[in-house]
PDB file of C-alpha atoms in Angstrom:
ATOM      1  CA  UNK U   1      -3.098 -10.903  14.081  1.00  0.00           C
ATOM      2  CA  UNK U   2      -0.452 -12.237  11.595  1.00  0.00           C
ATOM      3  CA  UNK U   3       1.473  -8.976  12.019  1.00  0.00           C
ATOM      4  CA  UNK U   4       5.338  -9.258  13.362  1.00  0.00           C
ATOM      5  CA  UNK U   5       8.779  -7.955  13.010  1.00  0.00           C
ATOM      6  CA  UNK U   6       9.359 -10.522  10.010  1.00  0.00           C
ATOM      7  CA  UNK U   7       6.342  -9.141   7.973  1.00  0.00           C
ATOM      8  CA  UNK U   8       7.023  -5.975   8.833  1.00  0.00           C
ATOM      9  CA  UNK U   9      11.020  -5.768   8.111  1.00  0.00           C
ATOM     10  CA  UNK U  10      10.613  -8.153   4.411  1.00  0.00           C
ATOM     11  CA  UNK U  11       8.020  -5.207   3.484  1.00  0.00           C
ATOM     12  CA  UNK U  12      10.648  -1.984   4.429  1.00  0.00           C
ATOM     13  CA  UNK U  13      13.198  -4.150   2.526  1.00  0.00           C
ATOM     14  CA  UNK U  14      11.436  -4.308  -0.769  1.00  0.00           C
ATOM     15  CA  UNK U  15      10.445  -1.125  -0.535  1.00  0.00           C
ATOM     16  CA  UNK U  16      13.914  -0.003  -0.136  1.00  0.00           C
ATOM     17  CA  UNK U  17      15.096  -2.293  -2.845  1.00  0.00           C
ATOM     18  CA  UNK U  18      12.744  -0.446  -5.204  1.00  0.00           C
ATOM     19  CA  UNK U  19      10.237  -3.636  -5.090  1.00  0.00           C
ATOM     20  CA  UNK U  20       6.754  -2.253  -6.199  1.00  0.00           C
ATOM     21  CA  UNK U  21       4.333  -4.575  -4.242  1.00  0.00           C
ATOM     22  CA  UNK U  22       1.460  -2.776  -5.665  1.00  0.00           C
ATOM     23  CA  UNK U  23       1.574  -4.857  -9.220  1.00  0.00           C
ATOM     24  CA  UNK U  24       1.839  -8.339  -7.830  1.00  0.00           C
ATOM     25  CA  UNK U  25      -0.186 -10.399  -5.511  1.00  0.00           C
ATOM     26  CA  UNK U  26       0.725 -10.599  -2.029  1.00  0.00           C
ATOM     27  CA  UNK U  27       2.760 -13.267  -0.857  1.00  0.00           C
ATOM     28  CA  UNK U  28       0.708 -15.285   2.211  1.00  0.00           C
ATOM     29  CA  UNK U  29       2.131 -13.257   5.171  1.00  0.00           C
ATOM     30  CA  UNK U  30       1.826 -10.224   3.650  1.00  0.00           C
ATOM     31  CA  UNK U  31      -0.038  -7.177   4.990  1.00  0.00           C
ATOM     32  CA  UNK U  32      -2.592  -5.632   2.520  1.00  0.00           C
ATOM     33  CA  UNK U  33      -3.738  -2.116   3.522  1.00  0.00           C
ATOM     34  CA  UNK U  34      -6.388   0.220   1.612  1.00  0.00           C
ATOM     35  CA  UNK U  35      -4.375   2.654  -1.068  1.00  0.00           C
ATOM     36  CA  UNK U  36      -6.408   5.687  -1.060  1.00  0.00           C
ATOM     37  CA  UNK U  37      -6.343   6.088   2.791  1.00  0.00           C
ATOM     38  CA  UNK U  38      -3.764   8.434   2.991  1.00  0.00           C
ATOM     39  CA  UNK U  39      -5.262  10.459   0.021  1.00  0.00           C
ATOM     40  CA  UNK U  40      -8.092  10.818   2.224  1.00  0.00           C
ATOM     41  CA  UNK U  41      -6.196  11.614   5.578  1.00  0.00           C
ATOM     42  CA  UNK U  42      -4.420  14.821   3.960  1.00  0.00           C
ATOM     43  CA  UNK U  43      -8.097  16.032   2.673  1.00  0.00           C
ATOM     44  CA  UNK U  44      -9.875  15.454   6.064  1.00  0.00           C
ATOM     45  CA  UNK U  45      -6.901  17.179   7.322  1.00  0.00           C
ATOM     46  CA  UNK U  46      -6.547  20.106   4.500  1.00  0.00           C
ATOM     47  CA  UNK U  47     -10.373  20.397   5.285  1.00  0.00           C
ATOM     48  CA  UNK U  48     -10.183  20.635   8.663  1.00  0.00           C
ATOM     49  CA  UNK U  49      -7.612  23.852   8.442  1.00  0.00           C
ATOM     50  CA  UNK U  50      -9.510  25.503   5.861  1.00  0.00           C
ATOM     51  CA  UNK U  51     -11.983  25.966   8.180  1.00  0.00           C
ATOM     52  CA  UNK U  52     -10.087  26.987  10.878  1.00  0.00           C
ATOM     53  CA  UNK U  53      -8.090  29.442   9.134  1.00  0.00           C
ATOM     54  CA  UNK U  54     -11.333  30.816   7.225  1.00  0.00           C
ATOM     55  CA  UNK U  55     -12.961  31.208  10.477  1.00  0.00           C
ATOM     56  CA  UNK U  56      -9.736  32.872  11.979  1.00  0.00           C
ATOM     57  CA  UNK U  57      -9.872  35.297   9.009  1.00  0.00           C
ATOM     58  CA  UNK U  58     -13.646  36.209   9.530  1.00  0.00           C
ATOM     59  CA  UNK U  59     -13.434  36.480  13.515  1.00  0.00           C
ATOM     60  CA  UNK U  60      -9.996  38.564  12.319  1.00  0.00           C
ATOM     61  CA  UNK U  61     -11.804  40.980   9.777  1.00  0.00           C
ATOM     62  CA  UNK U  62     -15.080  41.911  12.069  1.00  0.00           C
ATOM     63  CA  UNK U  63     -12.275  42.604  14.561  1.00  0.00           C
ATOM     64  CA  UNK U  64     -13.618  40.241  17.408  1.00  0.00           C
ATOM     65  CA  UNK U  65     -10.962  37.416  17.522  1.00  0.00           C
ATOM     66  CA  UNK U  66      -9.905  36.635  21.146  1.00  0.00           C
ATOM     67  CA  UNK U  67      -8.104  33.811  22.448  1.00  0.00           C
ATOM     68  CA  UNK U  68     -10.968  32.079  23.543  1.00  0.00           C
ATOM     69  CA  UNK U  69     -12.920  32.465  19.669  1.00  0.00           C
ATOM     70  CA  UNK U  70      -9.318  31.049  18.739  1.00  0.00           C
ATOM     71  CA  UNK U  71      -9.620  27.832  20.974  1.00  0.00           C
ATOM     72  CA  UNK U  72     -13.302  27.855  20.256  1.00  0.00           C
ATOM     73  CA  UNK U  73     -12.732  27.075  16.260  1.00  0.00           C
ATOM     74  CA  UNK U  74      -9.486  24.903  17.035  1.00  0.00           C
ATOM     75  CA  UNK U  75     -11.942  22.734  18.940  1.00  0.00           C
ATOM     76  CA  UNK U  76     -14.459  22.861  16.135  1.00  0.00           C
ATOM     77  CA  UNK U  77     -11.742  21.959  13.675  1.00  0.00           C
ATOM     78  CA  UNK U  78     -10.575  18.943  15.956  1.00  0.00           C
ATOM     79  CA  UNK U  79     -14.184  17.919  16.064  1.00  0.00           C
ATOM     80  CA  UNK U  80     -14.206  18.618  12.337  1.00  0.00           C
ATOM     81  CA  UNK U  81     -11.029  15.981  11.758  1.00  0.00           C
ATOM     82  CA  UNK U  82     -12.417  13.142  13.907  1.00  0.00           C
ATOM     83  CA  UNK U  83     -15.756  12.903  11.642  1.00  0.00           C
ATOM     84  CA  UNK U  84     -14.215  13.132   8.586  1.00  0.00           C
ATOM     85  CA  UNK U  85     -10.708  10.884   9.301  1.00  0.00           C
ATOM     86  CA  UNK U  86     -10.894   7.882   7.197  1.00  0.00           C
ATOM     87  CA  UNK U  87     -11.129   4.765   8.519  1.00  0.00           C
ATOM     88  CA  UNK U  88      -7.829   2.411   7.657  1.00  0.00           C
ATOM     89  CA  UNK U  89      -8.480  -1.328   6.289  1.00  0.00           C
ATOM     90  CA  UNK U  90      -5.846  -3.735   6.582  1.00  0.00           C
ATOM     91  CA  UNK U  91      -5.987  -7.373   6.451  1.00  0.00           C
ATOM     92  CA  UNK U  92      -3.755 -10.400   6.300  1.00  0.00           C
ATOM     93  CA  UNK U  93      -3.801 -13.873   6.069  1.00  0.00           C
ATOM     94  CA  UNK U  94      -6.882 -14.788   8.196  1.00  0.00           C
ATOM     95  CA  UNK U  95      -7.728 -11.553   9.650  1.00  0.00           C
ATOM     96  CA  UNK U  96      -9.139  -8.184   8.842  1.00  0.00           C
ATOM     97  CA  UNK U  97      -8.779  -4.842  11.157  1.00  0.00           C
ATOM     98  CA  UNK U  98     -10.451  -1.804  10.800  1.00  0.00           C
ATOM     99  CA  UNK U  99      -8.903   0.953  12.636  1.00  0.00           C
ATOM    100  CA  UNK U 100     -10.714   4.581  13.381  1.00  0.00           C
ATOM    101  CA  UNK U 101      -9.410   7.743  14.865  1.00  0.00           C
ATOM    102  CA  UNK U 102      -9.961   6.399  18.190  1.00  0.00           C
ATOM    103  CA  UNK U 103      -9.958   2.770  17.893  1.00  0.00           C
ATOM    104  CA  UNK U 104      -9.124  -0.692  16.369  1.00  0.00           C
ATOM    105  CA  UNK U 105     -11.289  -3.520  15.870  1.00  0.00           C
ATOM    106  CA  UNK U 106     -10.522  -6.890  13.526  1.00  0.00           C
ATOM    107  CA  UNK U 107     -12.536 -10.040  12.519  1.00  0.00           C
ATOM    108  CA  UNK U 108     -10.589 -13.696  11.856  1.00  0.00           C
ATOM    109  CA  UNK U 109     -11.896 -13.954   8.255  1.00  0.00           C
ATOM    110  CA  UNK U 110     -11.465 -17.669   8.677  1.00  0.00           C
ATOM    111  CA  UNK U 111     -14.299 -17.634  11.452  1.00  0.00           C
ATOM    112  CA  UNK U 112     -16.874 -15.580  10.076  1.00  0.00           C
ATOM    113  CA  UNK U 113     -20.158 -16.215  10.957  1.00  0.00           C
ATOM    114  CA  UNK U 114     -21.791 -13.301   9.056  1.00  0.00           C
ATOM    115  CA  UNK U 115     -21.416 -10.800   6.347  1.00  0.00           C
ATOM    116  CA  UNK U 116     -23.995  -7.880   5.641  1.00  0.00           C
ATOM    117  CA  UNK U 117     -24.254  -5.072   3.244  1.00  0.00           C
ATOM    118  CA  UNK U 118     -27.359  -2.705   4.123  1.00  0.00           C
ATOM    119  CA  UNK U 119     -27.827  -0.414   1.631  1.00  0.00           C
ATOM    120  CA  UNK U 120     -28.661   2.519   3.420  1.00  0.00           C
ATOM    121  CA  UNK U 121     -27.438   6.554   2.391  1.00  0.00           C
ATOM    122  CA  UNK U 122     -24.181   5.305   3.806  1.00  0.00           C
ATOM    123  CA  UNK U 123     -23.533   1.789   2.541  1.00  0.00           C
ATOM    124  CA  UNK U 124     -22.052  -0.310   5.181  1.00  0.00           C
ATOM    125  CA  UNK U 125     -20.340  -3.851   5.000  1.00  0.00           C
ATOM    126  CA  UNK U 126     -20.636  -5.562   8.736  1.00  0.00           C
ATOM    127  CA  UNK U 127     -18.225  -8.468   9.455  1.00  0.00           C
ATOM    128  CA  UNK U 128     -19.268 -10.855  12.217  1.00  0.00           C
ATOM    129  CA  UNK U 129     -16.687 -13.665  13.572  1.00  0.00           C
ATOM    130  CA  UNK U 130     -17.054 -16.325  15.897  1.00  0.00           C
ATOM    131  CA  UNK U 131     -15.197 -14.821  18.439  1.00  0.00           C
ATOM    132  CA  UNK U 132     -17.763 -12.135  18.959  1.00  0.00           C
ATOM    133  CA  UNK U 133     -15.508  -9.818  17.195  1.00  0.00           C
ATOM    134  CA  UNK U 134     -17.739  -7.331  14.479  1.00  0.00           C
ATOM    135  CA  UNK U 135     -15.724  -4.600  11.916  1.00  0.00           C
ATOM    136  CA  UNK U 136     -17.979  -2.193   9.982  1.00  0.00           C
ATOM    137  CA  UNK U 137     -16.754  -0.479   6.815  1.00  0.00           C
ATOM    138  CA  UNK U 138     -17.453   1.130   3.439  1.00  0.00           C
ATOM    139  CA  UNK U 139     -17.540  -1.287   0.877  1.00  0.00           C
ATOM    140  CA  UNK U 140     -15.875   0.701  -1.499  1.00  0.00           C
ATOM    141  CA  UNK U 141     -12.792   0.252   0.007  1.00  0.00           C
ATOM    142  CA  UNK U 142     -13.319  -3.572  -0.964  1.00  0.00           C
ATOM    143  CA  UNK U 143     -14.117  -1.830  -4.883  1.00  0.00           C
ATOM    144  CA  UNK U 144     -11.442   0.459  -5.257  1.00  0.00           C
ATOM    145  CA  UNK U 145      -8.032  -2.215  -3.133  1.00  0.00           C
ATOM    146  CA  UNK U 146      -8.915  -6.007  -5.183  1.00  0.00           C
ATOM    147  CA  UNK U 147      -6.479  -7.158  -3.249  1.00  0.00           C
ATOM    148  CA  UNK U 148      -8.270  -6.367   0.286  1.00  0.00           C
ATOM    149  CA  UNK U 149     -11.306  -7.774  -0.909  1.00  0.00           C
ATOM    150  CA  UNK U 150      -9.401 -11.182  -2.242  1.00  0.00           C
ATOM    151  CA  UNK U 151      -8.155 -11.702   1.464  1.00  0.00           C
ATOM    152  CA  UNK U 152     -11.529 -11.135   2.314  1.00  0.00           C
ATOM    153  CA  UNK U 153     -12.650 -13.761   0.143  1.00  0.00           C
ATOM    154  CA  UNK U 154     -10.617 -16.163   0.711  1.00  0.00           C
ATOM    155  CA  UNK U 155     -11.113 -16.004   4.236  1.00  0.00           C
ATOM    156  CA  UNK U 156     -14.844 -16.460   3.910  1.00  0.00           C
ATOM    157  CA  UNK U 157     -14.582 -19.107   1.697  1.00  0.00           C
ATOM    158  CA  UNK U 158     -11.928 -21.214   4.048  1.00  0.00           C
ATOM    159  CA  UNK U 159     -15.427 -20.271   7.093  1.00  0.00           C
ATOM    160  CA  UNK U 160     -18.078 -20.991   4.498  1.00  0.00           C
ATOM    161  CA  UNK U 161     -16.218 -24.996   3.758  1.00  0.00           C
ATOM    162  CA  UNK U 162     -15.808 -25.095   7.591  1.00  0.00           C
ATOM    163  CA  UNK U 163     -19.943 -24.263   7.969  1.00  0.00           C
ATOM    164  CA  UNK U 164     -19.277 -21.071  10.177  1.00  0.00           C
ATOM    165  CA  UNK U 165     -20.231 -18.785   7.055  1.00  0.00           C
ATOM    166  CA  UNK U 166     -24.270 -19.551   7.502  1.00  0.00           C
ATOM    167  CA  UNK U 167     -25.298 -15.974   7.045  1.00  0.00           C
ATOM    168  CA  UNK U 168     -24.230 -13.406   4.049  1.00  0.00           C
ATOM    169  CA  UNK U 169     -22.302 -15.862   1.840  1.00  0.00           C
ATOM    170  CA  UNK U 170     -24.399 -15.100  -0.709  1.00  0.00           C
ATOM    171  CA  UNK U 171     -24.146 -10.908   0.078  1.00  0.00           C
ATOM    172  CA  UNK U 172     -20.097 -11.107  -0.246  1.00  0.00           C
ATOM    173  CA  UNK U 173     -20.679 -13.575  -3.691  1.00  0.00           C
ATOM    174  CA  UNK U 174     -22.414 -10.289  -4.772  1.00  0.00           C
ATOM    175  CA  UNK U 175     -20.250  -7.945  -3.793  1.00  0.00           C
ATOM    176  CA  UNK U 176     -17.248  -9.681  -5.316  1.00  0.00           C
ATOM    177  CA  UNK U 177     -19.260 -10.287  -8.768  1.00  0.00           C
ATOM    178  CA  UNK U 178     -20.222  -6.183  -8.623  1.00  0.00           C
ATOM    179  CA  UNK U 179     -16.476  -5.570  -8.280  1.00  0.00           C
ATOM    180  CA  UNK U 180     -15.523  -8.472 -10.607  1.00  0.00           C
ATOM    181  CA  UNK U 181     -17.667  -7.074 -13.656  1.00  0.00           C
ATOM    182  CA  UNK U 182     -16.568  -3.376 -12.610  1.00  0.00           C
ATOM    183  CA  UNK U 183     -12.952  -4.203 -13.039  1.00  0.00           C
ATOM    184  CA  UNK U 184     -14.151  -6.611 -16.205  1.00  0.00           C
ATOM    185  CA  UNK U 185     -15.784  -3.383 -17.855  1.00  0.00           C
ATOM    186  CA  UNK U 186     -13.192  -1.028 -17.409  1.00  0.00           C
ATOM    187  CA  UNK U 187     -10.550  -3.501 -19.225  1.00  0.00           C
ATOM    188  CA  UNK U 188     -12.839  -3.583 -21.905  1.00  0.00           C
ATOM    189  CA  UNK U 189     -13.010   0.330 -22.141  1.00  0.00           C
ATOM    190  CA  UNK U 190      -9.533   0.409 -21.728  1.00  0.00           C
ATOM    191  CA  UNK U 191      -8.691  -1.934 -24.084  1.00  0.00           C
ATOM    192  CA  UNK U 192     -11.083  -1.053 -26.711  1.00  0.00           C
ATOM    193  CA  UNK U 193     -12.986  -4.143 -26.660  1.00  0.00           C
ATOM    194  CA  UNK U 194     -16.426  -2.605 -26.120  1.00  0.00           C
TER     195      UNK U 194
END
């Protein structure tokens, strides 16, 4: 998947060396990974032990906590922490992987065969490649990391010339315009323009 020892050991040594990779575009083996993931981690986990320890304190103050209540809410508070970790987006040059609390799945951008965005209560963007692979993900992520959603792009574009792309080019043209104008808007209220 693109991912080595020599990607991984030029990234620890600019961050040592102070480097902030955050302003700057990636350089073409680079790994790109979604920014607010580990803001979301520590709330799924800070959520999961408030409600342990609330429950604890109620089972505490009625006077009926037992070991087994205990291991009863630290199971609900595991279950608690699997729905609500975040998934993590990374991608690279030619590939993107979507890892969960339990597994990892990835697409070759370059061989996509279909993108599509249902607009359901939960949006969900689903990657196809012509491997058989498939990724689903929030399409946020995409909104809020520009540069996930350029290797993304780029990728599809390199399938769409190649004729893999036949289905959803025009969904992921849509989605990058929505995020396009977004980001175009908020320079203008930023900068005073509008």
């Amino acid at each position: 998947m693109g991912l080595d020892w020599r990607t991984r050991a030029s990234a620890h040594r600019a961050a040592v060396r102070g480097g902030t990779r955050a302003h700057r575009m990636p350089t073409r083996d680079e790994v790109v990974s979604d920014r607010r993931w580990g803001a979301d981690l520590r709330a799924a986990v800070f959520c999961s032990l408030a409600l342990l320890v609330l429950i604890i304190l109620v089972d505490l103050g009625a006077g009926t906590l037992s070991t087994l209540r205990v291991g009863l809410w630290a199971a609900l508070a595991v279950l608690l922490y699997v729905i609500l970790h975040p998934v993590r987006v990374t991608a690279g040059p030619g590939w993107l992987a979507v890892r969960g609390p339990l597994r990892q799945r990835h697409v070759c951008t370059n061989l996509l065969t279909s993108v599509h965005v249902s607009e359901t209560v939960a949006a969900r963007l689903v990657l196809c490649d012509s491997l058989g692979h498939r990724v689903e993900f929030d399409p946020r992520v995409l909104a809020e990391n520009p540069l996930l959603l350029h290797r993304l792009d780029s990728g599809a574009r390199a399938a769409r010339a190649s004729g893999l792309l036949r289905c959803g080019a025009t969904e992921l043209t849509r989605l990058t315009a929505r995020v396009d104008g977004k980001r175009a808007k908020a320079v203008f209220e930023a900068s005073g323009l509008r």
